[in-house]
Amino acid sequence: MGGLQKKKYESGSATNYITRNKARKKLSLSLADFRRLCILKGIYPHEPKHKKKVNKGSTAPRTFYLLKDIRFLLHEPIVGKFREYKIFVRKLRKAYGKAEWGGVERLKENKPVYKLDHIIKERYPTFIDAVRDVDDSLSMCFLFSTFARTGKCHVQTIQLCRRLSVEWMNYVISSRSLRKVFLSIKGIYYQAEVLGQTITWIIPYQFAHDHPTDVDYRVMATFTEFYTTLLGFVNFRLYQTLNLVYPPKLDGQGEINLKSEFEEDYALDSESYTEKLSALSASLARMVPSAEEEETELDHFPTEGEDQEKMEEREKMEHEQIKQKKFFEGLKFFLNREVPRESLAFVIRCFGGEVSWDKSLCIGSTYDAKDETITHHIVDRPSIDTQYINRYYIQPQWVYDSVNAKILLPVEEYFLGVTLPPHLSPFVEETEGDYVPPEKLKLMALQRGEKPQTEDEEEEEEEEEDEDEEEDDQSEEEEEAEDEANLAEIEEKRSRGKSLSVKVTPGKAKAENRKRAAEEEKAEEKRLAIMMMKKREKYLYDKIMFGKKRNVREANKLAAKRKAHDDASKEDKKKKKKKC
Amino acid sequence: MAAARRNKRMAASQPGFLSFNSGLDGNSSDIKRRKRVNKNKKKNWNKYSDIQDVEEFLDDVRLQEKAAGGLIAEKPDATLFFVDTGEKDKETQPQTTVKKGKRSKPLRIDLILQPDSRIPAPKNVLAFQQPNAKKQRRMAEKAARLAAMGVLPRREKLLRLRQAAAASGLPVKENPVANNNPERAFYDLWSAGTPETDDPYYLEQTKKKLVKRPDRLNEKPSVLPAIEVVGPGGSYNPDFFSHQDLLREAHEVEVKKLRAEERLARQLAVKEDIATEESSFKEQVEGLIEEGDVEPEEPEGGSEDTVIGPTATQEKKTEKQRRKEKAQRIKALRRKADRQMIDKQQQLFQLRSIRANLKTQEQRTRQRQAQRKANQEAQKSMPRRLGRLKFQTPDLDVQLSHELAGSLRSLKPEGSILKDRFMSLQKRNLIEPRERAKFKRKYKVKYSEKRAFREIV
């Protein structure tokens, strides 16, 4: 029973953690350097489970790191570089103080520089890992590239971010991998599918910045430093997979076309090439000049039965996807000067459309507004003076909505001065029984290939409805009661459809509907299965069904509400019209 | 110089030396009486030796040099005197000097600034002297000697090496490029390079191979996605109902905040009986004003001093009593054992209920386990407490119904993406929440009224 008394905090979680200050001292770095190192190496603070034990009895909130992580940091070569940099700064300050300009020159020439390549290789051992994690770096790069050069961060960083983001956009255009766009009140969300990975990023609207004061710019700059390096390597590899030249070169043919007199007015000679690249109007040069479009066709294997069906289905899907990827092909767009040029050019080019803008708006315009072959003119003002007959004048939302729907939407709802239909988020995916807004329903119907109701019909209907409403107005309360009754009825019907047996009346000679019979059989089977359930399972089943029904009920309620709202707004409009 | 000075002295000591100051020639008239002091201290040498005559003499020498450019005594007579031949020139002089404009006359200021001393300025010695001349000469000699032997200096050697490298076309080692250089080049980082063939121990010891990163570090500290897309209500032109949903959400957050604030205010509210002027005055004068009818009552002093304690002492038990008690005790024990026996036998008939009991217990444990697991899962997406500050969820970005823009052109973006990103980093536990360091003034600012200000007011 003897032995020494165990001392407190000498084993267990107390020894597994280390406070930030101790870690900093262990690495002999300043706090700022330590922070930078942790961000670059991807080592994050950790919340211990038993804080009081780790904190040696104190309950003061503190930042802890895992001791093993810090030990790992000790091996990092850039720790030495940080120390060197500290000494460099000290020497430089001294040289300035003594006005030794020669010494200053010499020191500046030999400024210690660290590389992040090995860290990226270490954190992302394979290329796919890096692609999976590129969301963050994209958002950060796009954000920093929109900063004004006001000294909040290095001008060089801004330039690098711009370069990388332009490279990325060019890649997305040439790989046709954009999937979704969402214009939110914060910025524009994009989603692309790159090498099977879904990548989402956000781009701020232009000129939307006021610099918030409660953001630590140093931390953000460190993240950006890491992310730019990552994005650069990812870009290089992505360009390689597409057989594109890196750093991106414009296609030779396009380059000649691009030359115009206004070039010199727009940018310096040294900058004009990058500006042209960022205009996104020309395609990129390939390493091996390939045929126009390599049609990738699936290999055919002789298969039987189900496999073949599946194959056919897959082939069909593939075809559809390819078709969707270039549904803007053959269309010629012209952007008026008030629309967001870069975003629209990017989206249109992603789906194979041709796009141009006014010469004075930006470099790289390929045709001007007078071109007769333009099919869509994108305008965001109430009216325009000179209109050509052979093109549609539409608002920019049409492009985004079409992209999300993957079809060319009817342009009528997007004409100039028309109140736009709501811009729905493509990131919302409704499950069965959820409330789906009527706009989306319409859209889905369009996607399925059903023809929308023509305007006249709708109007007629509206009128009819209006008449009905006038009658209804007298008894609003009744209507509500009716609504509820209707709902109840609907529910009942639904439940009946699932639980009641289907009677087969004998003796009537009726052409047997095979489909119907199959359905009935299925329903019967289901009913029997329900009957055979154990008590517990039955309970669970009932619960699930109840939940579903509740969802349906709620959705119905919302739909009814929406209808009421629409009617009300319609009436208002009518009244206004009458007044006018 | 020394020779010149000696010359001067010699000249001065000559009997024919002329002095500028008339008073100087001969001894000065009033010689003070000599004071007797001990000369054994250096201080006294300075203090009590009369050197005025020497000083005066030297001053005069300096003056002569300044004004005449040397000692007058040494000058040849021709420079000092001229033969007066009448005023012949006086008539011709004005004719020759043609009146020039004001321009030709030097400015008075220039004249003042002209050096009036006849002594030439001393030569700058350092301008002619090379510092470290000796050392340099020696170094040059050494270099020449080495060159004769065929050894080149280091700089020359490096230059030749560089030239050779450039000629051969090998890449010269360049300065590494900064990470944020916009022209920096990238390469294929993930291509399979040549596998290391060297001894792994050697590579590790020479730090050519990096330590393997533990797999644990590649796990993300939170399961949240990097980019959280705003809901459908955040669209610039939202569907009515989704917008209402978003507004409701924002409203609920606000209400919660308001409630917390109200609660705090309620808790901190001062109670009803606040001291009024009257009451505080009363308190202050309490006891000072004698009131006739209120007499402090004297406490009754007649308390008893006797302490009541346990007085009754226990009497000893008799032997009989003890025996009886023991028998009772044994009886009770036996009865208890019997009871237990019976209970155990009875449990056989309670088997069902016991089993049911066990079952419920187990179920409860299982439920708790599931609950705990669910909690742990939920924790993974929650921001952890990583430092002094707690993560605070930023306000929802919302545009009210009247703020919504009809078109993309008139859209006014809401919130800042930079802040959004920063908060996302905090939310995903990548950095600890921080706040900006508060500005602390070391000294108090002192305000003083300026005269100009006072004049206005």
XYZ file of C-alpha atoms in Angstrom, chain A residues 10 142 338 353 415 509 553 567:
8
model
C 1.935 15.587 -13.564
C -11.609 37.113 -54.850
C -24.744 49.591 -66.080
C -22.299 32.283 -75.242
C -38.157 42.529 -70.479
C -66.528 -6.030 -68.654
C -50.344 20.168 -44.132
C -54.668 37.600 -54.978
